[in-house]
JSON list of C-alpha atoms in Angstrom, two decimals:
[
{"chain": "A", "resi": 1, "resn": "MET", "atom": "CA", "xyz": [0.03, -0.13, 0.25]},
{"chain": "A", "resi": 2, "resn": "SER", "atom": "CA", "xyz": [1.31, 3.45, -0.79]},
{"chain": "A", "resi": 3, "resn": "ASP", "atom": "CA", "xyz": [1.84, 6.37, 1.91]},
{"chain": "A", "resi": 4, "resn": "VAL", "atom": "CA", "xyz": [1.36, 9.00, -0.66]},
{"chain": "A", "resi": 5, "resn": "ALA", "atom": "CA", "xyz": [-0.85, 11.72, 0.44]},
{"chain": "A", "resi": 6, "resn": "LEU", "atom": "CA", "xyz": [-2.97, 13.59, -1.98]},
{"chain": "A", "resi": 7, "resn": "THR", "atom": "CA", "xyz": [-5.95, 15.64, -2.02]},
{"chain": "A", "resi": 8, "resn": "ARG", "atom": "CA", "xyz": [-9.23, 14.78, -3.60]},
{"chain": "A", "resi": 9, "resn": "SER", "atom": "CA", "xyz": [-8.83, 17.78, -5.85]},
{"chain": "A", "resi": 10, "resn": "GLN", "atom": "CA", "xyz": [-4.98, 16.92, -6.58]},
{"chain": "A", "resi": 11, "resn": "VAL", "atom": "CA", "xyz": [-6.22, 13.46, -7.49]},
{"chain": "A", "resi": 12, "resn": "ALA", "atom": "CA", "xyz": [-9.38, 14.61, -9.79]},
{"chain": "A", "resi": 13, "resn": "ASP", "atom": "CA", "xyz": [-7.08, 16.70, -11.66]},
{"chain": "A", "resi": 14, "resn": "LEU", "atom": "CA", "xyz": [-5.60, 13.41, -13.21]},
{"chain": "A", "resi": 15, "resn": "VAL", "atom": "CA", "xyz": [-8.99, 11.64, -13.82]},
{"chain": "A", "resi": 16, "resn": "ASP", "atom": "CA", "xyz": [-10.32, 10.72, -17.16]},
{"chain": "A", "resi": 17, "resn": "HIS", "atom": "CA", "xyz": [-14.17, 10.08, -16.02]},
{"chain": "A", "resi": 18, "resn": "THR", "atom": "CA", "xyz": [-14.92, 7.12, -18.31]},
{"chain": "A", "resi": 19, "resn": "LEU", "atom": "CA", "xyz": [-18.15, 5.67, -20.10]},
{"chain": "A", "resi": 20, "resn": "LEU", "atom": "CA", "xyz": [-17.29, 2.93, -22.29]},
{"chain": "A", "resi": 21, "resn": "LYS", "atom": "CA", "xyz": [-20.26, 0.62, -21.65]},
{"chain": "A", "resi": 22, "resn": "PRO", "atom": "CA", "xyz": [-21.68, -0.51, -25.11]},
{"chain": "A", "resi": 23, "resn": "GLU", "atom": "CA", "xyz": [-25.19, 0.45, -23.79]},
{"chain": "A", "resi": 24, "resn": "ALA", "atom": "CA", "xyz": [-24.59, 4.21, -23.02]},
{"chain": "A", "resi": 25, "resn": "THR", "atom": "CA", "xyz": [-26.89, 6.33, -24.20]},
{"chain": "A", "resi": 26, "resn": "THR", "atom": "CA", "xyz": [-26.61, 10.07, -25.50]},
{"chain": "A", "resi": 27, "resn": "ASP", "atom": "CA", "xyz": [-28.49, 10.78, -21.89]},
{"chain": "A", "resi": 28, "resn": "ASP", "atom": "CA", "xyz": [-26.03, 8.70, -19.99]},
{"chain": "A", "resi": 29, "resn": "VAL", "atom": "CA", "xyz": [-23.01, 10.77, -21.83]},
{"chain": "A", "resi": 30, "resn": "LYS", "atom": "CA", "xyz": [-24.75, 14.16, -20.56]},
{"chain": "A", "resi": 31, "resn": "ALA", "atom": "CA", "xyz": [-24.62, 12.64, -17.13]},
{"chain": "A", "resi": 32, "resn": "LEU", "atom": "CA", "xyz": [-21.38, 11.77, -17.29]},
{"chain": "A", "resi": 33, "resn": "VAL", "atom": "CA", "xyz": [-20.50, 15.26, -18.16]},
{"chain": "A", "resi": 34, "resn": "ASP", "atom": "CA", "xyz": [-22.51, 16.94, -15.46]},
{"chain": "A", "resi": 35, "resn": "GLU", "atom": "CA", "xyz": [-20.94, 14.66, -13.02]},
{"chain": "A", "resi": 36, "resn": "ALA", "atom": "CA", "xyz": [-17.46, 15.22, -14.16]},
{"chain": "A", "resi": 37, "resn": "ARG", "atom": "CA", "xyz": [-18.05, 18.73, -13.78]},
{"chain": "A", "resi": 38, "resn": "SER", "atom": "CA", "xyz": [-19.26, 18.48, -10.13]},
{"chain": "A", "resi": 39, "resn": "LEU", "atom": "CA", "xyz": [-16.46, 16.21, -9.49]},
{"chain": "A", "resi": 40, "resn": "GLY", "atom": "CA", "xyz": [-13.79, 18.97, -11.14]},
{"chain": "A", "resi": 41, "resn": "VAL", "atom": "CA", "xyz": [-11.90, 16.22, -12.94]},
{"chain": "A", "resi": 42, "resn": "LEU", "atom": "CA", "xyz": [-9.77, 16.66, -15.94]},
{"chain": "A", "resi": 43, "resn": "ALA", "atom": "CA", "xyz": [-11.51, 14.88, -18.87]},
{"chain": "A", "resi": 44, "resn": "VAL", "atom": "CA", "xyz": [-14.42, 12.70, -19.97]},
{"chain": "A", "resi": 45, "resn": "CYS", "atom": "CA", "xyz": [-13.48, 9.87, -21.91]},
{"chain": "A", "resi": 46, "resn": "VAL", "atom": "CA", "xyz": [-16.30, 8.19, -24.18]},
{"chain": "A", "resi": 47, "resn": "SER", "atom": "CA", "xyz": [-16.92, 6.25, -27.07]},
{"chain": "A", "resi": 48, "resn": "PRO", "atom": "CA", "xyz": [-16.22, 7.56, -30.68]},
{"chain": "A", "resi": 49, "resn": "SER", "atom": "CA", "xyz": [-19.88, 7.14, -31.49]},
{"chain": "A", "resi": 50, "resn": "MET", "atom": "CA", "xyz": [-20.97, 9.38, -28.90]},
{"chain": "A", "resi": 51, "resn": "LEU", "atom": "CA", "xyz": [-19.11, 12.48, -30.42]},
{"chain": "A", "resi": 52, "resn": "PRO", "atom": "CA", "xyz": [-19.43, 15.39, -30.33]},
{"chain": "A", "resi": 53, "resn": "VAL", "atom": "CA", "xyz": [-19.79, 15.81, -26.71]},
{"chain": "A", "resi": 54, "resn": "LYS", "atom": "CA", "xyz": [-20.48, 19.25, -25.27]},
{"chain": "A", "resi": 55, "resn": "ALA", "atom": "CA", "xyz": [-18.24, 19.14, -22.13]},
{"chain": "A", "resi": 56, "resn": "PRO", "atom": "CA", "xyz": [-17.05, 23.06, -21.82]},
{"chain": "A", "resi": 57, "resn": "GLY", "atom": "CA", "xyz": [-14.10, 23.37, -19.44]},
{"chain": "A", "resi": 58, "resn": "LEU", "atom": "CA", "xyz": [-13.20, 19.68, -19.68]},
{"chain": "A", "resi": 59, "resn": "VAL", "atom": "CA", "xyz": [-11.16, 18.00, -21.98]},
{"chain": "A", "resi": 60, "resn": "THR", "atom": "CA", "xyz": [-13.00, 15.54, -24.25]},
{"chain": "A", "resi": 61, "resn": "ALA", "atom": "CA", "xyz": [-11.14, 12.06, -25.19]},
{"chain": "A", "resi": 62, "resn": "ALA", "atom": "CA", "xyz": [-12.44, 9.12, -27.19]},
{"chain": "A", "resi": 63, "resn": "VAL", "atom": "CA", "xyz": [-11.15, 5.65, -27.82]},
{"chain": "A", "resi": 64, "resn": "VAL", "atom": "CA", "xyz": [-10.06, 3.72, -30.83]},
{"chain": "A", "resi": 65, "resn": "GLY", "atom": "CA", "xyz": [-9.80, 0.34, -32.10]},
{"chain": "A", "resi": 66, "resn": "PHE", "atom": "CA", "xyz": [-11.83, -0.45, -28.76]},
{"chain": "A", "resi": 67, "resn": "PRO", "atom": "CA", "xyz": [-11.78, -2.57, -26.99]},
{"chain": "A", "resi": 68, "resn": "SER", "atom": "CA", "xyz": [-10.03, -5.64, -29.00]},
{"chain": "A", "resi": 69, "resn": "GLY", "atom": "CA", "xyz": [-7.42, -3.85, -30.86]},
{"chain": "A", "resi": 70, "resn": "LYS", "atom": "CA", "xyz": [-8.01, -6.00, -34.28]},
{"chain": "A", "resi": 71, "resn": "HIS", "atom": "CA", "xyz": [-8.99, -3.11, -36.53]},
{"chain": "A", "resi": 72, "resn": "HIS", "atom": "CA", "xyz": [-7.02, -2.52, -39.65]},
{"chain": "A", "resi": 73, "resn": "SER", "atom": "CA", "xyz": [-4.20, 0.49, -38.42]},
{"chain": "A", "resi": 74, "resn": "LEU", "atom": "CA", "xyz": [-6.08, 2.56, -41.49]},
{"chain": "A", "resi": 75, "resn": "VAL", "atom": "CA", "xyz": [-9.48, 2.15, -40.00]},
{"chain": "A", "resi": 76, "resn": "LYS", "atom": "CA", "xyz": [-7.94, 3.23, -36.51]},
{"chain": "A", "resi": 77, "resn": "GLY", "atom": "CA", "xyz": [-6.10, 6.10, -38.14]},
{"chain": "A", "resi": 78, "resn": "ALA", "atom": "CA", "xyz": [-9.87, 6.83, -39.53]},
{"chain": "A", "resi": 79, "resn": "GLU", "atom": "CA", "xyz": [-11.54, 6.58, -36.54]},
{"chain": "A", "resi": 80, "resn": "ALA", "atom": "CA", "xyz": [-9.05, 8.70, -34.78]},
{"chain": "A", "resi": 81, "resn": "ARG", "atom": "CA", "xyz": [-9.41, 11.44, -37.38]},
{"chain": "A", "resi": 82, "resn": "LEU", "atom": "CA", "xyz": [-13.11, 11.68, -37.51]},
{"chain": "A", "resi": 83, "resn": "ALA", "atom": "CA", "xyz": [-12.94, 11.43, -33.49]},
{"chain": "A", "resi": 84, "resn": "VAL", "atom": "CA", "xyz": [-10.78, 14.72, -33.44]},
{"chain": "A", "resi": 85, "resn": "ASP", "atom": "CA", "xyz": [-13.07, 16.31, -36.18]},
{"chain": "A", "resi": 86, "resn": "GLN", "atom": "CA", "xyz": [-15.75, 15.92, -34.21]},
{"chain": "A", "resi": 87, "resn": "GLY", "atom": "CA", "xyz": [-13.93, 17.45, -31.05]},
{"chain": "A", "resi": 88, "resn": "ALA", "atom": "CA", "xyz": [-11.98, 14.82, -29.24]},
{"chain": "A", "resi": 89, "resn": "GLN", "atom": "CA", "xyz": [-8.84, 16.50, -27.72]},
{"chain": "A", "resi": 90, "resn": "GLU", "atom": "CA", "xyz": [-7.18, 13.47, -26.78]},
{"chain": "A", "resi": 91, "resn": "ILE", "atom": "CA", "xyz": [-7.47, 9.62, -28.57]},
{"chain": "A", "resi": 92, "resn": "ASP", "atom": "CA", "xyz": [-6.92, 6.27, -26.52]},
{"chain": "A", "resi": 93, "resn": "MET", "atom": "CA", "xyz": [-5.86, 3.71, -28.87]},
{"chain": "A", "resi": 94, "resn": "VAL", "atom": "CA", "xyz": [-5.75, -0.05, -28.47]},
{"chain": "A", "resi": 95, "resn": "ILE", "atom": "CA", "xyz": [-2.61, -1.79, -29.85]},
{"chain": "A", "resi": 96, "resn": "ASP", "atom": "CA", "xyz": [-2.78, -4.96, -31.82]},
{"chain": "A", "resi": 97, "resn": "ILE", "atom": "CA", "xyz": [-2.35, -6.93, -28.74]},
{"chain": "A", "resi": 98, "resn": "GLY", "atom": "CA", "xyz": [-1.55, -10.21, -30.78]},
{"chain": "A", "resi": 99, "resn": "ALA", "atom": "CA", "xyz": [1.27, -8.47, -32.31]},
{"chain": "A", "resi": 100, "resn": "ALA", "atom": "CA", "xyz": [2.51, -7.57, -28.88]},
{"chain": "A", "resi": 101, "resn": "VAL", "atom": "CA", "xyz": [2.54, -11.13, -27.61]},
{"chain": "A", "resi": 102, "resn": "ALA", "atom": "CA", "xyz": [4.10, -12.75, -30.87]},
{"chain": "A", "resi": 103, "resn": "GLY", "atom": "CA", "xyz": [6.94, -10.01, -30.15]},
{"chain": "A", "resi": 104, "resn": "ASP", "atom": "CA", "xyz": [6.14, -8.10, -33.55]},
{"chain": "A", "resi": 105, "resn": "PHE", "atom": "CA", "xyz": [6.94, -4.60, -32.00]},
{"chain": "A", "resi": 106, "resn": "ASN", "atom": "CA", "xyz": [7.42, -3.25, -35.46]},
{"chain": "A", "resi": 107, "resn": "ALA", "atom": "CA", "xyz": [3.73, -3.73, -36.19]},
{"chain": "A", "resi": 108, "resn": "VAL", "atom": "CA", "xyz": [3.09, -2.01, -32.82]},
{"chain": "A", "resi": 109, "resn": "LEU", "atom": "CA", "xyz": [5.33, 0.65, -33.82]},
{"chain": "A", "resi": 110, "resn": "ALA", "atom": "CA", "xyz": [3.42, 1.14, -37.42]},
{"chain": "A", "resi": 111, "resn": "ASP", "atom": "CA", "xyz": [-0.04, 0.61, -35.93]},
{"chain": "A", "resi": 112, "resn": "VAL", "atom": "CA", "xyz": [0.66, 3.74, -33.22]},
{"chain": "A", "resi": 113, "resn": "LEU", "atom": "CA", "xyz": [2.35, 6.02, -35.88]},
{"chain": "A", "resi": 114, "resn": "THR", "atom": "CA", "xyz": [-0.36, 5.51, -38.48]},
{"chain": "A", "resi": 115, "resn": "VAL", "atom": "CA", "xyz": [-2.82, 6.75, -35.67]},
{"chain": "A", "resi": 116, "resn": "ARG", "atom": "CA", "xyz": [-0.16, 9.34, -34.55]},
{"chain": "A", "resi": 117, "resn": "GLU", "atom": "CA", "xyz": [-0.30, 10.96, -38.42]},
{"chain": "A", "resi": 118, "resn": "ALA", "atom": "CA", "xyz": [-3.90, 10.71, -38.64]},
{"chain": "A", "resi": 119, "resn": "VAL", "atom": "CA", "xyz": [-4.37, 12.80, -35.81]},
{"chain": "A", "resi": 120, "resn": "GLY", "atom": "CA", "xyz": [-1.27, 15.09, -36.16]},
{"chain": "A", "resi": 121, "resn": "ASP", "atom": "CA", "xyz": [0.99, 16.68, -33.49]},
{"chain": "A", "resi": 122, "resn": "HIS", "atom": "CA", "xyz": [-1.63, 18.45, -31.42]},
{"chain": "A", "resi": 123, "resn": "THR", "atom": "CA", "xyz": [-3.96, 15.85, -30.21]},
{"chain": "A", "resi": 124, "resn": "VAL", "atom": "CA", "xyz": [-2.68, 13.66, -26.99]},
{"chain": "A", "resi": 125, "resn": "LEU", "atom": "CA", "xyz": [-2.19, 10.12, -27.81]},
{"chain": "A", "resi": 126, "resn": "LYS", "atom": "CA", "xyz": [-2.84, 7.40, -25.38]},
{"chain": "A", "resi": 127, "resn": "VAL", "atom": "CA", "xyz": [-1.54, 3.99, -26.00]},
{"chain": "A", "resi": 128, "resn": "ILE", "atom": "CA", "xyz": [-3.54, 0.91, -24.76]},
{"chain": "A", "resi": 129, "resn": "LEU", "atom": "CA", "xyz": [-1.21, -2.09, -24.29]},
{"chain": "A", "resi": 130, "resn": "GLU", "atom": "CA", "xyz": [-3.72, -4.32, -22.14]},
{"chain": "A", "resi": 131, "resn": "THR", "atom": "CA", "xyz": [-1.12, -5.28, -19.76]},
{"chain": "A", "resi": 132, "resn": "ALA", "atom": "CA", "xyz": [-2.65, -8.30, -18.03]},
{"chain": "A", "resi": 133, "resn": "ALA", "atom": "CA", "xyz": [-2.43, -9.88, -21.37]},
{"chain": "A", "resi": 134, "resn": "LEU", "atom": "CA", "xyz": [1.35, -9.16, -21.84]},
{"chain": "A", "resi": 135, "resn": "SER", "atom": "CA", "xyz": [4.43, -10.48, -20.33]},
{"chain": "A", "resi": 136, "resn": "ASP", "atom": "CA", "xyz": [6.76, -8.10, -18.52]},
{"chain": "A", "resi": 137, "resn": "GLU", "atom": "CA", "xyz": [9.02, -8.11, -21.92]},
{"chain": "A", "resi": 138, "resn": "ALA", "atom": "CA", "xyz": [6.04, -7.55, -23.84]},
{"chain": "A", "resi": 139, "resn": "ILE", "atom": "CA", "xyz": [4.92, -4.46, -21.95]},
{"chain": "A", "resi": 140, "resn": "VAL", "atom": "CA", "xyz": [8.76, -2.99, -22.29]},
{"chain": "A", "resi": 141, "resn": "GLU", "atom": "CA", "xyz": [8.85, -3.37, -25.70]},
{"chain": "A", "resi": 142, "resn": "ALA", "atom": "CA", "xyz": [5.22, -2.14, -26.37]},
{"chain": "A", "resi": 143, "resn": "CYS", "atom": "CA", "xyz": [6.44, 1.12, -24.58]},
{"chain": "A", "resi": 144, "resn": "ARG", "atom": "CA", "xyz": [9.03, 1.27, -26.07]},
{"chain": "A", "resi": 145, "resn": "ALA", "atom": "CA", "xyz": [7.47, 1.15, -29.42]},
{"chain": "A", "resi": 146, "resn": "ALA", "atom": "CA", "xyz": [4.69, 3.48, -28.68]},
{"chain": "A", "resi": 147, "resn": "GLU", "atom": "CA", "xyz": [7.27, 6.37, -27.35]},
{"chain": "A", "resi": 148, "resn": "ARG", "atom": "CA", "xyz": [9.16, 5.75, -30.70]},
{"chain": "A", "resi": 149, "resn": "ALA", "atom": "CA", "xyz": [5.90, 6.17, -32.60]},
{"chain": "A", "resi": 150, "resn": "GLY", "atom": "CA", "xyz": [5.23, 9.33, -30.80]},
{"chain": "A", "resi": 151, "resn": "ALA", "atom": "CA", "xyz": [2.52, 8.69, -28.00]},
{"chain": "A", "resi": 152, "resn": "ASN", "atom": "CA", "xyz": [1.97, 11.18, -25.26]},
{"chain": "A", "resi": 153, "resn": "PHE", "atom": "CA", "xyz": [1.02, 8.20, -22.65]},
{"chain": "A", "resi": 154, "resn": "VAL", "atom": "CA", "xyz": [1.02, 4.56, -22.42]},
{"chain": "A", "resi": 155, "resn": "LYS", "atom": "CA", "xyz": [-1.92, 2.75, -20.95]},
{"chain": "A", "resi": 156, "resn": "THR", "atom": "CA", "xyz": [-2.47, -0.37, -18.89]},
{"chain": "A", "resi": 157, "resn": "SER", "atom": "CA", "xyz": [-5.80, -1.19, -19.89]},
{"chain": "A", "resi": 158, "resn": "THR", "atom": "CA", "xyz": [-9.24, -1.17, -21.52]},
{"chain": "A", "resi": 159, "resn": "GLY", "atom": "CA", "xyz": [-11.07, -2.40, -18.53]},
{"chain": "A", "resi": 160, "resn": "PHE", "atom": "CA", "xyz": [-12.89, -5.02, -20.80]},
{"chain": "A", "resi": 161, "resn": "HIS", "atom": "CA", "xyz": [-10.33, -7.58, -21.11]},
{"chain": "A", "resi": 162, "resn": "PRO", "atom": "CA", "xyz": [-11.01, -11.12, -19.05]},
{"chain": "A", "resi": 163, "resn": "ALA", "atom": "CA", "xyz": [-7.23, -11.24, -18.09]},
{"chain": "A", "resi": 164, "resn": "GLY", "atom": "CA", "xyz": [-8.00, -8.24, -15.99]},
{"chain": "A", "resi": 165, "resn": "GLY", "atom": "CA", "xyz": [-7.10, -4.26, -15.28]},
{"chain": "A", "resi": 166, "resn": "ALA", "atom": "CA", "xyz": [-4.28, -2.23, -13.86]},
{"chain": "A", "resi": 167, "resn": "THR", "atom": "CA", "xyz": [-1.83, -3.47, -11.53]},
{"chain": "A", "resi": 168, "resn": "VAL", "atom": "CA", "xyz": [0.52, -1.61, -9.39]},
{"chain": "A", "resi": 169, "resn": "GLU", "atom": "CA", "xyz": [3.29, -3.85, -10.91]},
{"chain": "A", "resi": 170, "resn": "ALA", "atom": "CA", "xyz": [2.59, -3.12, -14.53]},
{"chain": "A", "resi": 171, "resn": "VAL", "atom": "CA", "xyz": [2.32, 0.79, -14.02]},
{"chain": "A", "resi": 172, "resn": "ARG", "atom": "CA", "xyz": [5.64, 0.63, -12.02]},
{"chain": "A", "resi": 173, "resn": "LEU", "atom": "CA", "xyz": [7.19, -1.17, -15.15]},
{"chain": "A", "resi": 174, "resn": "MET", "atom": "CA", "xyz": [5.60, 1.00, -17.74]},
{"chain": "A", "resi": 175, "resn": "ALA", "atom": "CA", "xyz": [6.73, 4.15, -15.70]},
{"chain": "A", "resi": 176, "resn": "GLN", "atom": "CA", "xyz": [10.33, 2.83, -15.29]},
{"chain": "A", "resi": 177, "resn": "THR", "atom": "CA", "xyz": [10.57, 2.38, -18.97]},
{"chain": "A", "resi": 178, "resn": "VAL", "atom": "CA", "xyz": [9.31, 5.48, -20.40]},
{"chain": "A", "resi": 179, "resn": "GLY", "atom": "CA", "xyz": [11.16, 7.57, -17.58]},
{"chain": "A", "resi": 180, "resn": "GLY", "atom": "CA", "xyz": [9.21, 10.00, -17.24]},
{"chain": "A", "resi": 181, "resn": "ARG", "atom": "CA", "xyz": [9.28, 11.31, -20.98]},
{"chain": "A", "resi": 182, "resn": "ILE", "atom": "CA", "xyz": [5.87, 11.00, -21.77]},
{"chain": "A", "resi": 183, "resn": "GLY", "atom": "CA", "xyz": [3.00, 9.86, -19.27]},
{"chain": "A", "resi": 184, "resn": "VAL", "atom": "CA", "xyz": [1.63, 6.68, -17.78]},
{"chain": "A", "resi": 185, "resn": "LYS", "atom": "CA", "xyz": [-2.46, 6.13, -17.40]},
{"chain": "A", "resi": 186, "resn": "ALA", "atom": "CA", "xyz": [-3.53, 3.57, -15.07]},
{"chain": "A", "resi": 187, "resn": "SER", "atom": "CA", "xyz": [-7.00, 2.11, -16.07]},
{"chain": "A", "resi": 188, "resn": "GLY", "atom": "CA", "xyz": [-9.32, -0.65, -15.29]},
{"chain": "A", "resi": 189, "resn": "GLY", "atom": "CA", "xyz": [-10.58, -2.03, -12.02]},
{"chain": "A", "resi": 190, "resn": "ILE", "atom": "CA", "xyz": [-9.54, 1.26, -9.98]},
{"chain": "A", "resi": 191, "resn": "ARG", "atom": "CA", "xyz": [-12.12, 1.53, -7.51]},
{"chain": "A", "resi": 192, "resn": "THR", "atom": "CA", "xyz": [-11.26, 2.88, -4.13]},
{"chain": "A", "resi": 193, "resn": "ALA", "atom": "CA", "xyz": [-9.07, 5.67, -3.38]},
{"chain": "A", "resi": 194, "resn": "GLN", "atom": "CA", "xyz": [-6.14, 3.42, -2.07]},
{"chain": "A", "resi": 195, "resn": "ALA", "atom": "CA", "xyz": [-6.06, 1.73, -5.42]},
{"chain": "A", "resi": 196, "resn": "ALA", "atom": "CA", "xyz": [-5.86, 5.08, -7.26]},
{"chain": "A", "resi": 197, "resn": "LEU", "atom": "CA", "xyz": [-2.94, 6.47, -4.43]},
{"chain": "A", "resi": 198, "resn": "ASP", "atom": "CA", "xyz": [-1.09, 3.17, -5.00]},
{"chain": "A", "resi": 199, "resn": "MET", "atom": "CA", "xyz": [-1.15, 3.47, -8.86]},
{"chain": "A", "resi": 200, "resn": "ILE", "atom": "CA", "xyz": [-0.07, 7.46, -8.69]},
{"chain": "A", "resi": 201, "resn": "ALA", "atom": "CA", "xyz": [2.95, 6.19, -6.21]},
{"chain": "A", "resi": 202, "resn": "ALA", "atom": "CA", "xyz": [3.90, 3.70, -8.69]},
{"chain": "A", "resi": 203, "resn": "GLY", "atom": "CA", "xyz": [4.08, 5.96, -11.65]},
{"chain": "A", "resi": 204, "resn": "ALA", "atom": "CA", "xyz": [0.74, 6.78, -12.96]},
{"chain": "A", "resi": 205, "resn": "THR", "atom": "CA", "xyz": [0.25, 10.36, -14.18]},
{"chain": "A", "resi": 206, "resn": "ARG", "atom": "CA", "xyz": [-3.44, 10.06, -15.53]},
{"chain": "A", "resi": 207, "resn": "LEU", "atom": "CA", "xyz": [-6.41, 7.94, -14.03]},
{"chain": "A", "resi": 208, "resn": "GLY", "atom": "CA", "xyz": [-8.93, 6.22, -15.95]},
{"chain": "A", "resi": 209, "resn": "LEU", "atom": "CA", "xyz": [-11.92, 5.80, -13.47]},
{"chain": "A", "resi": 210, "resn": "SER", "atom": "CA", "xyz": [-15.62, 5.00, -14.19]},
{"chain": "A", "resi": 211, "resn": "GLY", "atom": "CA", "xyz": [-16.47, 4.54, -10.57]},
{"chain": "A", "resi": 212, "resn": "THR", "atom": "CA", "xyz": [-14.77, 8.39, -10.10]},
{"chain": "A", "resi": 213, "resn": "ARG", "atom": "CA", "xyz": [-17.09, 9.83, -7.18]},
{"chain": "A", "resi": 214, "resn": "ALA", "atom": "CA", "xyz": [-16.30, 6.59, -4.83]},
{"chain": "A", "resi": 215, "resn": "VAL", "atom": "CA", "xyz": [-12.66, 7.11, -5.32]},
{"chain": "A", "resi": 216, "resn": "LEU", "atom": "CA", "xyz": [-12.64, 10.60, -4.84]},
{"chain": "A", "resi": 217, "resn": "ASP", "atom": "CA", "xyz": [-15.04, 10.51, -1.95]},
{"chain": "A", "resi": 218, "resn": "GLY", "atom": "CA", "xyz": [-12.30, 8.25, -0.27]},
{"chain": "A", "resi": 219, "resn": "LEU", "atom": "CA", "xyz": [-9.78, 11.00, -0.13]},
{"chain": "A", "resi": 220, "resn": "PRO", "atom": "CA", "xyz": [-9.27, 14.27, 2.15]},
{"chain": "A", "resi": 221, "resn": "ASP", "atom": "CA", "xyz": [-10.35, 17.83, 0.54]}
]
């Protein structure tokens, strides 16, 4: 357990308040935005089909190639470009996880580079590795490939993979690999204030949360 001490507002400043359930409606997204504003978080993260989102004062993020990562790179690029055209300021893309499992990190590099080129240099690009499905070696190499391709963050998980979500060990390994040159987003299964603090202590610089209120309610003002 971490002994890092952060206030509610300090943690909120790191949070992507997330709604990616396939059954989500436009009313659900409006409620997400309202809750995000009341909680004082940094961003909302939604499925690209829910764009555009009216969320003044908040960063809007959208996922790409979600959740399997098994979309053609050109499809991911087109999806990302469309999302940006519809107001997304940040893109969370899923790599071809099988390519990483197989050790084909040139394919991972090309996949990320295709999306980076599609959205340009001004869009924040987060690269989801699905760390629970990867070996430590594959996590390290995937982080290196993402960084080389121009990612702004590497991210642990979609939150939808049966192997699980973020772990402190994976976040620590990712943070050590990227060395502060790019960010680390912990996402997937973070449901308590202590879990959030543990991820931050391990090196997470952004958190993806769906149960944001429960996490923040466990922190001091």
